[in-house]
Short mmCIF file of C-alpha atoms and ligand atoms in Angstrom, two decimals:
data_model
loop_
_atom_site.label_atom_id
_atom_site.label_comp_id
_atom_site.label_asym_id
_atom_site.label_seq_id
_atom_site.Cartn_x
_atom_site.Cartn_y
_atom_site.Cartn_z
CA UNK A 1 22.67 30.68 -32.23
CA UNK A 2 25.38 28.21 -30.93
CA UNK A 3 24.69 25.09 -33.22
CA UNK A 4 24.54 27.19 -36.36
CA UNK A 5 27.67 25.25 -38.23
CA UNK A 6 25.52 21.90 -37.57
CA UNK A 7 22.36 21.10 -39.83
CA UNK A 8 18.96 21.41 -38.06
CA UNK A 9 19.00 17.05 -38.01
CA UNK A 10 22.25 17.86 -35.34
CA UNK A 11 20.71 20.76 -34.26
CA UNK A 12 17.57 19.78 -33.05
CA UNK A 13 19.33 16.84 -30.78
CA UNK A 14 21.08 19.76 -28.45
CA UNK A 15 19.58 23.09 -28.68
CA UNK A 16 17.65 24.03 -25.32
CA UNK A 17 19.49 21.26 -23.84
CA UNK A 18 21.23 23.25 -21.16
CA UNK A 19 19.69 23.72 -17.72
CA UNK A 20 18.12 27.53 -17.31
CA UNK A 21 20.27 27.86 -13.97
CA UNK A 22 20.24 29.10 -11.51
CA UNK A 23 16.68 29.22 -10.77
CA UNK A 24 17.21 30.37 -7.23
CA UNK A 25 14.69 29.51 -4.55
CA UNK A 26 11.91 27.70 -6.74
CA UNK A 27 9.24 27.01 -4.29
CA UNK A 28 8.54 23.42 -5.66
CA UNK A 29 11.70 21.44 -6.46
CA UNK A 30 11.72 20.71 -10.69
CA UNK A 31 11.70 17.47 -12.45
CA UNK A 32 14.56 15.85 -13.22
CA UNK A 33 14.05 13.94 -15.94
CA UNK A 34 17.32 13.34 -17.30
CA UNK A 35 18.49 9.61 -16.80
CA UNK A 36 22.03 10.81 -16.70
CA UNK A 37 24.72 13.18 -15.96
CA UNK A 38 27.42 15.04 -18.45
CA UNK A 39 30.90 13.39 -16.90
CA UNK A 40 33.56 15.81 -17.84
CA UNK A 41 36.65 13.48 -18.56
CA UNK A 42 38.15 10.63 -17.13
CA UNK A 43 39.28 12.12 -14.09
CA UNK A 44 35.86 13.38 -13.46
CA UNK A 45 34.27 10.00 -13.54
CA UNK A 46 35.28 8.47 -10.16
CA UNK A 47 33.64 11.72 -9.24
CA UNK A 48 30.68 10.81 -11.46
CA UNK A 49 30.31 7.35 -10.30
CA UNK A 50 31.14 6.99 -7.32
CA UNK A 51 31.04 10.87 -5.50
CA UNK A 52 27.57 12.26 -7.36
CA UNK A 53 25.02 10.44 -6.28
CA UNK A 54 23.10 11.73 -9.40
CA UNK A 55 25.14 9.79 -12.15
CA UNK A 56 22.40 7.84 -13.29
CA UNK A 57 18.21 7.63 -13.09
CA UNK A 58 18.28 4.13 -11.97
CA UNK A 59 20.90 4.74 -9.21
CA UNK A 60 19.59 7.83 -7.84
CA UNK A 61 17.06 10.55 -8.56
CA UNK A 62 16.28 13.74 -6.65
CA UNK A 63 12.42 13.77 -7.30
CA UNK A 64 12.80 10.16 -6.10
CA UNK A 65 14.96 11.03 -3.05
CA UNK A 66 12.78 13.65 -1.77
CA UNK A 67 9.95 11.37 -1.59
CA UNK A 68 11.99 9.00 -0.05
CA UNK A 69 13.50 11.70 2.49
CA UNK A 70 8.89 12.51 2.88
CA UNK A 71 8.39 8.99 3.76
CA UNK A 72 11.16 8.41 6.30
CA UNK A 73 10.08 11.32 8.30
CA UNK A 74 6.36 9.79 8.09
CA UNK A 75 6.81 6.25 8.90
CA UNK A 76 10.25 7.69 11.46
CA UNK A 77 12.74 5.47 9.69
CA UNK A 78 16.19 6.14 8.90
CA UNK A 79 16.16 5.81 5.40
CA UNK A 80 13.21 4.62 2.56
CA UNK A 81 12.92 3.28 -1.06
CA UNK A 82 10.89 4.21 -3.46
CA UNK A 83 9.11 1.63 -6.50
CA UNK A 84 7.45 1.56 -9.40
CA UNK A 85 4.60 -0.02 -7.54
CA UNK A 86 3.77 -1.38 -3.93
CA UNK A 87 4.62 -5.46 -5.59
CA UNK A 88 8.04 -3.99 -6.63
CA UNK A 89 8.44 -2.84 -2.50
CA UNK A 90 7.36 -6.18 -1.94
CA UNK A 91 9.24 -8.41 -4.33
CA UNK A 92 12.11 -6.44 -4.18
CA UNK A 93 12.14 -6.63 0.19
CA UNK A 94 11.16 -10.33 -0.02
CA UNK A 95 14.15 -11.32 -2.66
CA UNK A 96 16.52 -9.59 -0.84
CA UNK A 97 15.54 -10.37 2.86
CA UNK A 98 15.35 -14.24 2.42
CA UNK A 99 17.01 -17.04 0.48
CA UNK A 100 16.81 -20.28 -0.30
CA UNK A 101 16.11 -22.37 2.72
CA UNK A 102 14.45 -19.59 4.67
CA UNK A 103 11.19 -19.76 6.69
CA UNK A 104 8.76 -17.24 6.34
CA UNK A 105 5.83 -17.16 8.23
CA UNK A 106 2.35 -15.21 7.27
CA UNK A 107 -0.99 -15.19 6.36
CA UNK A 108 -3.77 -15.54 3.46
CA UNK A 109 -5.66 -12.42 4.40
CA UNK A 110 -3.65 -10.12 3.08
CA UNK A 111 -3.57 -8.78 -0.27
CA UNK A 112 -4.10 -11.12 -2.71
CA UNK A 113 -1.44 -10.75 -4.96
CA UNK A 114 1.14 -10.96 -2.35
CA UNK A 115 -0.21 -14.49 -1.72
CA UNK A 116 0.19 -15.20 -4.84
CA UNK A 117 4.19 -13.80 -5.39
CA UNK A 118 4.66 -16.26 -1.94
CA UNK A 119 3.41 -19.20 -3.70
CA UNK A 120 4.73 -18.40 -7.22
CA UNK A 121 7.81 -16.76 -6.81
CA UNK A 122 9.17 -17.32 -3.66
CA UNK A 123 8.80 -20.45 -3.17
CA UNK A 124 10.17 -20.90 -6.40
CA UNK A 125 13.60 -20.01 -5.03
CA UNK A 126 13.49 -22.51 -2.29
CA UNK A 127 12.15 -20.61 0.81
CA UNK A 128 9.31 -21.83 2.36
CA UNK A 129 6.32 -19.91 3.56
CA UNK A 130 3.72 -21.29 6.36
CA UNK A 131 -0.02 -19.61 6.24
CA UNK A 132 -1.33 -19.02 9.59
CA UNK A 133 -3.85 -16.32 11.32
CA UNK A 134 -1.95 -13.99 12.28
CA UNK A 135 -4.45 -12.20 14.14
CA UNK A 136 -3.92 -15.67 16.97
CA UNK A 137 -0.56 -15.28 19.12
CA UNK A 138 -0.82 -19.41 19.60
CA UNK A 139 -0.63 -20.15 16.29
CA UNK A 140 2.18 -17.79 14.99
CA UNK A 141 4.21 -19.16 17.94
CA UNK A 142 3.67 -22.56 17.42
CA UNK A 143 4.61 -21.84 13.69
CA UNK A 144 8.40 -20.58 14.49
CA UNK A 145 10.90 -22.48 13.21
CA UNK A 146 14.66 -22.23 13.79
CA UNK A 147 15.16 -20.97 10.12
CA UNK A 148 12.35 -18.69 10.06
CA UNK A 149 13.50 -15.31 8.79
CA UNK A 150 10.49 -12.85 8.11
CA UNK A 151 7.25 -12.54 9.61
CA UNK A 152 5.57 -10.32 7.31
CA UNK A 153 2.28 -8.87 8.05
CA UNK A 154 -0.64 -6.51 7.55
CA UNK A 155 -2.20 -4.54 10.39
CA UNK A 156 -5.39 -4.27 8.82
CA UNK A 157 -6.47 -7.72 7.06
CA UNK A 158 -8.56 -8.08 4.01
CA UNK A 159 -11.40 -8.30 3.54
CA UNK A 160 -12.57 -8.97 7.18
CA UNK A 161 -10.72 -6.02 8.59
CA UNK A 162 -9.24 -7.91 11.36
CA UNK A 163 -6.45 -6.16 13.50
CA UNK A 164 -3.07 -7.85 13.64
CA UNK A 165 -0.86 -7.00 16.91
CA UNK A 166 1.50 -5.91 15.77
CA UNK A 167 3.45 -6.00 18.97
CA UNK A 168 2.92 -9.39 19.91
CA UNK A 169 4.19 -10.28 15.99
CA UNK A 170 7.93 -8.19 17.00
CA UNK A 171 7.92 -10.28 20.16
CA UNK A 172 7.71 -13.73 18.58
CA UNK A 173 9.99 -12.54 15.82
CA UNK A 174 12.67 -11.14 17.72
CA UNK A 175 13.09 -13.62 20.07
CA UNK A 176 14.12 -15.69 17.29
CA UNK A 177 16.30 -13.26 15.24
CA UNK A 178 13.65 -13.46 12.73
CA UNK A 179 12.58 -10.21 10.69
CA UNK A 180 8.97 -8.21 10.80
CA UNK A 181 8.29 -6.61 7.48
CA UNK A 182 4.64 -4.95 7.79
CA UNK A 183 2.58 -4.18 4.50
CA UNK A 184 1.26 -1.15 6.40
CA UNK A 185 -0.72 0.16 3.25
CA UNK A 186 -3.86 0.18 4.72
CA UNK A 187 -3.29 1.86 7.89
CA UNK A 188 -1.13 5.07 6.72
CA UNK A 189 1.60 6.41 8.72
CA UNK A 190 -1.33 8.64 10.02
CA UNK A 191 -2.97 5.50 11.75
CA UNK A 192 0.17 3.10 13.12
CA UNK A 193 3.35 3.23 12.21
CA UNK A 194 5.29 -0.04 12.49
CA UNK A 195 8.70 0.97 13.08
CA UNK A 196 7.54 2.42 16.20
CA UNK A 197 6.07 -0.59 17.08
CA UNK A 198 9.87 -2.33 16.50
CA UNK A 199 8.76 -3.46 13.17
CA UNK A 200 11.99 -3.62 10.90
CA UNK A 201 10.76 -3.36 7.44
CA UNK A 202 7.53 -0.94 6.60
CA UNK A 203 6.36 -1.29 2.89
CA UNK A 204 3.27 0.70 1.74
CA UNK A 205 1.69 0.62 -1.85
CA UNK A 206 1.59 4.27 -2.33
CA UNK A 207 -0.77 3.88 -5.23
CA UNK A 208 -3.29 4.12 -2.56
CA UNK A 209 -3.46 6.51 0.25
CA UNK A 210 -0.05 8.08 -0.38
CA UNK A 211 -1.28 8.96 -4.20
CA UNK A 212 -4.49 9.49 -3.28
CA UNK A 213 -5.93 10.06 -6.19
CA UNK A 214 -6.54 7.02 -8.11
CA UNK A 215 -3.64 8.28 -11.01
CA UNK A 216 -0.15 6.88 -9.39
CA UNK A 217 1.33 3.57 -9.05
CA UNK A 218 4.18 3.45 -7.02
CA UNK A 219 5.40 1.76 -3.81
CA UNK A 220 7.85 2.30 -0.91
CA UNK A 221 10.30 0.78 1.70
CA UNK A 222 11.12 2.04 4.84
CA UNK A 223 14.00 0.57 7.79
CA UNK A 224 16.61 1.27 9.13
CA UNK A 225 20.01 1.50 7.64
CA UNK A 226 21.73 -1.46 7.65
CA UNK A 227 19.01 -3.68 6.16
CA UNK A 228 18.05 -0.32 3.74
CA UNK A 229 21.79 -0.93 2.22
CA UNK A 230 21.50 -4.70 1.66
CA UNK A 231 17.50 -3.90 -0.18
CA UNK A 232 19.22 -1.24 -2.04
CA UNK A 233 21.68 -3.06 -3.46
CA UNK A 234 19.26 -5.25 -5.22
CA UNK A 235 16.84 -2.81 -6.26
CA UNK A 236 19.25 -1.65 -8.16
CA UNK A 237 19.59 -4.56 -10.08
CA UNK A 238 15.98 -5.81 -10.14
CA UNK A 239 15.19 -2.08 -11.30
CA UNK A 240 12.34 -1.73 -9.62
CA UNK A 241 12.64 1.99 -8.73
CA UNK A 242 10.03 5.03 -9.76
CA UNK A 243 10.51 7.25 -12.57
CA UNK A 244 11.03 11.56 -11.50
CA UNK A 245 7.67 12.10 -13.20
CA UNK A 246 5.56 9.90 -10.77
CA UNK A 247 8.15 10.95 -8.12
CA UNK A 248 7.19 14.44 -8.60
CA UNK A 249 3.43 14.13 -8.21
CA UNK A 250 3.73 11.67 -5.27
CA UNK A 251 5.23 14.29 -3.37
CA UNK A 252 2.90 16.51 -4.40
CA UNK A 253 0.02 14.51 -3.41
CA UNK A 254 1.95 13.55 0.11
CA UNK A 255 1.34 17.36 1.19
CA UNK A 256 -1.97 16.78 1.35
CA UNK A 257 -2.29 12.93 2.32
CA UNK A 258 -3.04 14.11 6.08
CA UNK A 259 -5.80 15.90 5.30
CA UNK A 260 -7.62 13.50 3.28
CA UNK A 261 -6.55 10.39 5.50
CA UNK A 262 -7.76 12.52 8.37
CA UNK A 263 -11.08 13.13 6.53
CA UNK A 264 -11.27 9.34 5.29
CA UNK A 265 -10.75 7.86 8.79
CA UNK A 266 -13.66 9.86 10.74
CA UNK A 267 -15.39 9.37 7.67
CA UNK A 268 -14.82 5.81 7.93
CA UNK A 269 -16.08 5.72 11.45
CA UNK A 270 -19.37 7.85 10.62
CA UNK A 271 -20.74 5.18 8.03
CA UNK A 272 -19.71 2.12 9.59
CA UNK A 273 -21.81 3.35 12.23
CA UNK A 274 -24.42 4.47 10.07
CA UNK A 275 -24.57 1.44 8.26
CA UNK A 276 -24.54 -0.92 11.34
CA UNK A 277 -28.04 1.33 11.96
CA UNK A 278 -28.98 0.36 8.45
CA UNK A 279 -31.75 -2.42 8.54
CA UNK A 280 -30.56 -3.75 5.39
CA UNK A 281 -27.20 -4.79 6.55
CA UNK A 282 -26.27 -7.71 8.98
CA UNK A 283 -22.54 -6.60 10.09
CA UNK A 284 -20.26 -4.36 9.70
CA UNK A 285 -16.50 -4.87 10.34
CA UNK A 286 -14.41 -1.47 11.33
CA UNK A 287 -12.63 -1.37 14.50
CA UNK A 288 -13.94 1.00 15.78
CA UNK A 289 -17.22 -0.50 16.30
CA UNK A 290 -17.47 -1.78 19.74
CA UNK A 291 -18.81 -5.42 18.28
CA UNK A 292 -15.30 -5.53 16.47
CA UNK A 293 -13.35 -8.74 18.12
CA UNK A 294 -9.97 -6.14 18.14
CA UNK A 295 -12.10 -3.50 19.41
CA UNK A 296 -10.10 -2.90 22.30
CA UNK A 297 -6.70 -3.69 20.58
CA UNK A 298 -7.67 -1.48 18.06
CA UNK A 299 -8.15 1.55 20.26
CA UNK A 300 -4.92 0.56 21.78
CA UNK A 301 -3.00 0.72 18.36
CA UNK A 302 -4.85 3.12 16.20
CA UNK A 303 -5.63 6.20 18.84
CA UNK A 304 -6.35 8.57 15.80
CA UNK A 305 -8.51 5.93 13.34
CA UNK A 306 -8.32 2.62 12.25
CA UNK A 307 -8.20 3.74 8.39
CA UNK A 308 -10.76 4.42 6.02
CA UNK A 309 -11.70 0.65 5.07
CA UNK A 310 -14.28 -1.28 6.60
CA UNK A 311 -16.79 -4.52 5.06
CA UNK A 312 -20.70 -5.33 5.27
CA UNK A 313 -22.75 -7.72 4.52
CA UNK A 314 -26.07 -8.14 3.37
CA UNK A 315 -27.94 -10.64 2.02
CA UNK A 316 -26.16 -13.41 -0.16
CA UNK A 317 -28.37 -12.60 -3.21
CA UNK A 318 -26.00 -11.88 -6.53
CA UNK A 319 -28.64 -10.06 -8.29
CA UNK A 320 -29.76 -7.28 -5.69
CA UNK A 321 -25.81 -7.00 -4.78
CA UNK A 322 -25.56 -6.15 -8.19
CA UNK A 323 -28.82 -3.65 -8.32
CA UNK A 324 -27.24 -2.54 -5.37
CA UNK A 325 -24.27 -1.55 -7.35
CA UNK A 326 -26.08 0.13 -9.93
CA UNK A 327 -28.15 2.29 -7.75
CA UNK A 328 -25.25 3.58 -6.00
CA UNK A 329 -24.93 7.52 -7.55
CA UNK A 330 -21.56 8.46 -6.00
CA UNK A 331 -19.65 5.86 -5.43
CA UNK A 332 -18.24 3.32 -7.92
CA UNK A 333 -17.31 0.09 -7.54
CA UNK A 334 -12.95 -0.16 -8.60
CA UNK A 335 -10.52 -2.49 -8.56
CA UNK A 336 -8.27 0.02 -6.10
CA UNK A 337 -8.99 1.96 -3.29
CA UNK A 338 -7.49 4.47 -1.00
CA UNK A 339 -8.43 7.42 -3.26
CA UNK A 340 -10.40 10.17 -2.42
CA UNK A 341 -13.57 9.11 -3.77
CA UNK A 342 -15.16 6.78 -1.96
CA UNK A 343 -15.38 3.26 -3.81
CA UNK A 344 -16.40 -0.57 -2.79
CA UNK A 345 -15.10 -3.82 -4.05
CA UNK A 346 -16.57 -7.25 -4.10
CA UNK A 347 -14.18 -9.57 -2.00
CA UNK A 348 -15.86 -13.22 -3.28
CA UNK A 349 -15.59 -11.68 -6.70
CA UNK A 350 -12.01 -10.46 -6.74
CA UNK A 351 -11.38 -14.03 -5.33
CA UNK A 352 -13.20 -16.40 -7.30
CA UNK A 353 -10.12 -17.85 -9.68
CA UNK A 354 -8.25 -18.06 -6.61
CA UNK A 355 -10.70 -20.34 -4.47
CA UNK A 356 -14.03 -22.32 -4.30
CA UNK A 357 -17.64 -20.88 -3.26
CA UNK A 358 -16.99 -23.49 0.11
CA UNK A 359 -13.60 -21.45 0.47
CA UNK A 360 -14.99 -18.20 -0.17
CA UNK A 361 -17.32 -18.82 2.71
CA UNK A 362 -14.74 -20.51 4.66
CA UNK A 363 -12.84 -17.23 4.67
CA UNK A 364 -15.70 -15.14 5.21
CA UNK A 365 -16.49 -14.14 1.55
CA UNK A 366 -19.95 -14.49 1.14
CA UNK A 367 -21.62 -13.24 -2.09
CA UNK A 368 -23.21 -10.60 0.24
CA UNK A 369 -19.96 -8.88 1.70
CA UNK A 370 -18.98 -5.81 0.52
CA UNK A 371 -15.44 -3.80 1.07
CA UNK A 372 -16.07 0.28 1.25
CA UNK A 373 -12.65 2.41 0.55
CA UNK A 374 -13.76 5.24 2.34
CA UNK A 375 -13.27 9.03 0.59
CA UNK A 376 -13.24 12.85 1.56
CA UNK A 377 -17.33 13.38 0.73
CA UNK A 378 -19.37 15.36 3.02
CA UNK A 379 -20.39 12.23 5.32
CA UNK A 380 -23.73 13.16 5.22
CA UNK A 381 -24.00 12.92 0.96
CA UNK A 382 -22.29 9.21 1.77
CA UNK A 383 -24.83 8.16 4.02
CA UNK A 384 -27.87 9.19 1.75
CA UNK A 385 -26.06 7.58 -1.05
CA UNK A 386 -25.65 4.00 0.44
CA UNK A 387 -28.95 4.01 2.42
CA UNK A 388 -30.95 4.87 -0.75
CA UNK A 389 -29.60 2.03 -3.08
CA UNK A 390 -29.40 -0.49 0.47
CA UNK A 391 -33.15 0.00 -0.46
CA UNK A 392 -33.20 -2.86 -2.85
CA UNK A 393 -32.77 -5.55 0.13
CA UNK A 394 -35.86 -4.41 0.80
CA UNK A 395 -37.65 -6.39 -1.78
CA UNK A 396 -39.17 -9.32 -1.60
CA UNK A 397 -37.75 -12.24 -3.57
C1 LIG B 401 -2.64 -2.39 -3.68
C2 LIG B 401 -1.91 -3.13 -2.63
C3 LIG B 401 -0.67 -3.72 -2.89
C4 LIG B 401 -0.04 -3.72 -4.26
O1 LIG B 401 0.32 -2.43 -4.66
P1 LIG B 401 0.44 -2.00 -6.19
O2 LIG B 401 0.82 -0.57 -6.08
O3 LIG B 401 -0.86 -2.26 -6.86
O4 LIG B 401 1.53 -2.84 -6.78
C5 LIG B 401 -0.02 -4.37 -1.85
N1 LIG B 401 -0.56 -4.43 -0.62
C6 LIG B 401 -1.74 -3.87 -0.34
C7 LIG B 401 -2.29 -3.98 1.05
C8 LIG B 401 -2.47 -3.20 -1.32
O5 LIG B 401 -3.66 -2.66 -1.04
#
């Protein structure tokens, strides 16, 4: 026993302490949870510091890096970050992209938070941001301005599941010297990926698809090099990065996230179609639909699905939406999505702090639209599920 001339209080605090190495050839990589590295001596901390990149959690962490080195070869980008959630990716890209006196340039259907860290915090620090629909080439261009820095975008907007084109947003960018950071969170690397597309900066809540399981929040950011370094640098100090534990399972769940995504987008596709047969419902927005505005841009863009979430309406009546709810037997109505149950939100709800009933309307919220996160079910259980409680429309007032 090596701490037998210490009392079990001093004991306790190093016993079992030292690594069980080698464990040659582990076929999973371990957790590292320690948040720092023994230095030897002086000499050895220049070597600590500055040579071993695992000198502290914060810094660096493998579990973190492999993710990081998963998502790069995803989204094909040289080099990735990766948060404690997808509005750390975003804050933290934002902060360090822009400063005071800045123009950025983007829209209000995206997510909803996001919106609000543009007109809380970011405007706060003197940049200004200009709202336009992004999904209308005339009115991004006419927005330009000579300081406008960032563009930032989603591909997939919310809750009307509008496409954005993404190409025509690099060429309006870049012919300013302006930046395109896409929130591409909804699409997967599975369905677009951005940086292809000459995008600079990809960001992607991974508590979503990336997690997949509705039990990780965590976030990433993807670019190249250069701009990587400068993000870095401040992530660092705005600590916004993800803790080995979470880093662990992420890249656990990431083995898999092709499979379900694969699963969620044709299963997408099946009950927007099935639902657009539905009586009951009035529209249905999914791009693949051939009534979809971006149909054609959407085929264009998204060759292998146009993700797993899609919006219906039926009728405007709050009490059968919510009988509707309650009939549902599978799928449950959450405040996420992107997991591998299948789940549905209500868009005027979520909203309804944030903007008037006339608003709500405005922006296509009506009390009768309904957002489906599509999930890995047989497609034929779905399908019974939502045309048995879509029953209740039935009824007469
Ligand atoms: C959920 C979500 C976010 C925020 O991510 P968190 O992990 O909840 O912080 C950002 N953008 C989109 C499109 C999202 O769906």
């Amino acid at each position: 026993m090596m701490y037998e001339t210490v009392t079990k209080k001093t004991g306790i605090l190093y016993v079992g302490s030292e690594p069980k190495m080698p464990v040659e050839r582990p076929e999973t990589p371990p957790i590292y949870v320690s948040t720092a590295n023994i230095i030897c001596d002086m000499d050895d901390y220049d070597n600590a510091s500055q040579g071993n990149k695992y000198y502290y959690c914060r810094t660096a962490n493998p579990n973190r890096d492999n993710v990081a080195d998963a998502v790069s070869f995803l989204e094909q980008g040289e080099q990735s970050l990766v948060c404690s959630s997808g509005m750390a990716a975003i804050s933290t890209t934002l902060l360090s992209l822009a400063k005071a006196g800045d123009h950025i340039i983007t829209s209000n259907a995206i997510y909803g938070e996001t919106i609000e860290l543009f007109d809380r915090i970011i405007t706060k620090f003197g940049m200004e941001v200009t709202y336009v629909d992004l999904t209308n080439r005339e009115e991004v261009q006419r927005a330009v301005r000579d300081n406008t820095k960032i563009i930032y975008t989603e591909i997939i907007t919310n809750p009307l599941i509008r496409v954005v084109d993404i190409d025509s947003i690099v060429d309006i960018a870049h012919r300013v010297g302006a930046l395109v950071v896409v929130d591409s969170t909804f699409t997967t690397p599975f369905a677009l990926r951005p940086l292809e597309h000459g995008a600079d900066i990809v960001i992607h809540s991974m508590t979503k698809y990336f997690g997949g399981h509705s039990d990780l929040t965590a976030g990433c950011i993807t670019g190249r090099n250069e701009l990587m370094k400068k993000i870095y640098a401040d992530y660092l100090l705005f600590g916004t990065c993800l803790d080995p534990n979470s880093s662990w399972l992420m890249l656990r769940s990431i083995r898999t996230m092709e499979m379900r995504v694969s699963r969620q987008f044709a299963n997408a596709k099946a009950l927007a179609e099935a639902l657009q047969e539905d009586c009951h419902v009035r529209y249905v927005n999914y791009p693949s639909l051939i009534n979809h505005p971006q149909h054609e841009l959407a085929m264009q863009l998204m060759p292998n699905g146009c993700g797993a979430m899609l919006s219906f309406r039926v009728e405007d009546d709050r009490e059968k939406v919510n009988e509707f709810m309650h009939r549902l037997k599978l799928v449950k109505y959450l405040g996420t999505l992107g997991g591998y149950k299948t789940t549905i939100a209500h868009p005027a709800t979520a909203f309804r702090f944030e903007f008037t009933t006339e608003q709500l309307i405005k922006m296509g919220m009506e009390e009768g639209l309904i957002r489906i996160s599509v999930g890995i079910e047989d497609i034929q259980d779905l399908i019974a599920d939502f045309r048995q409680a879509l029953t209740v429309f039935a009824k007469a007032k």
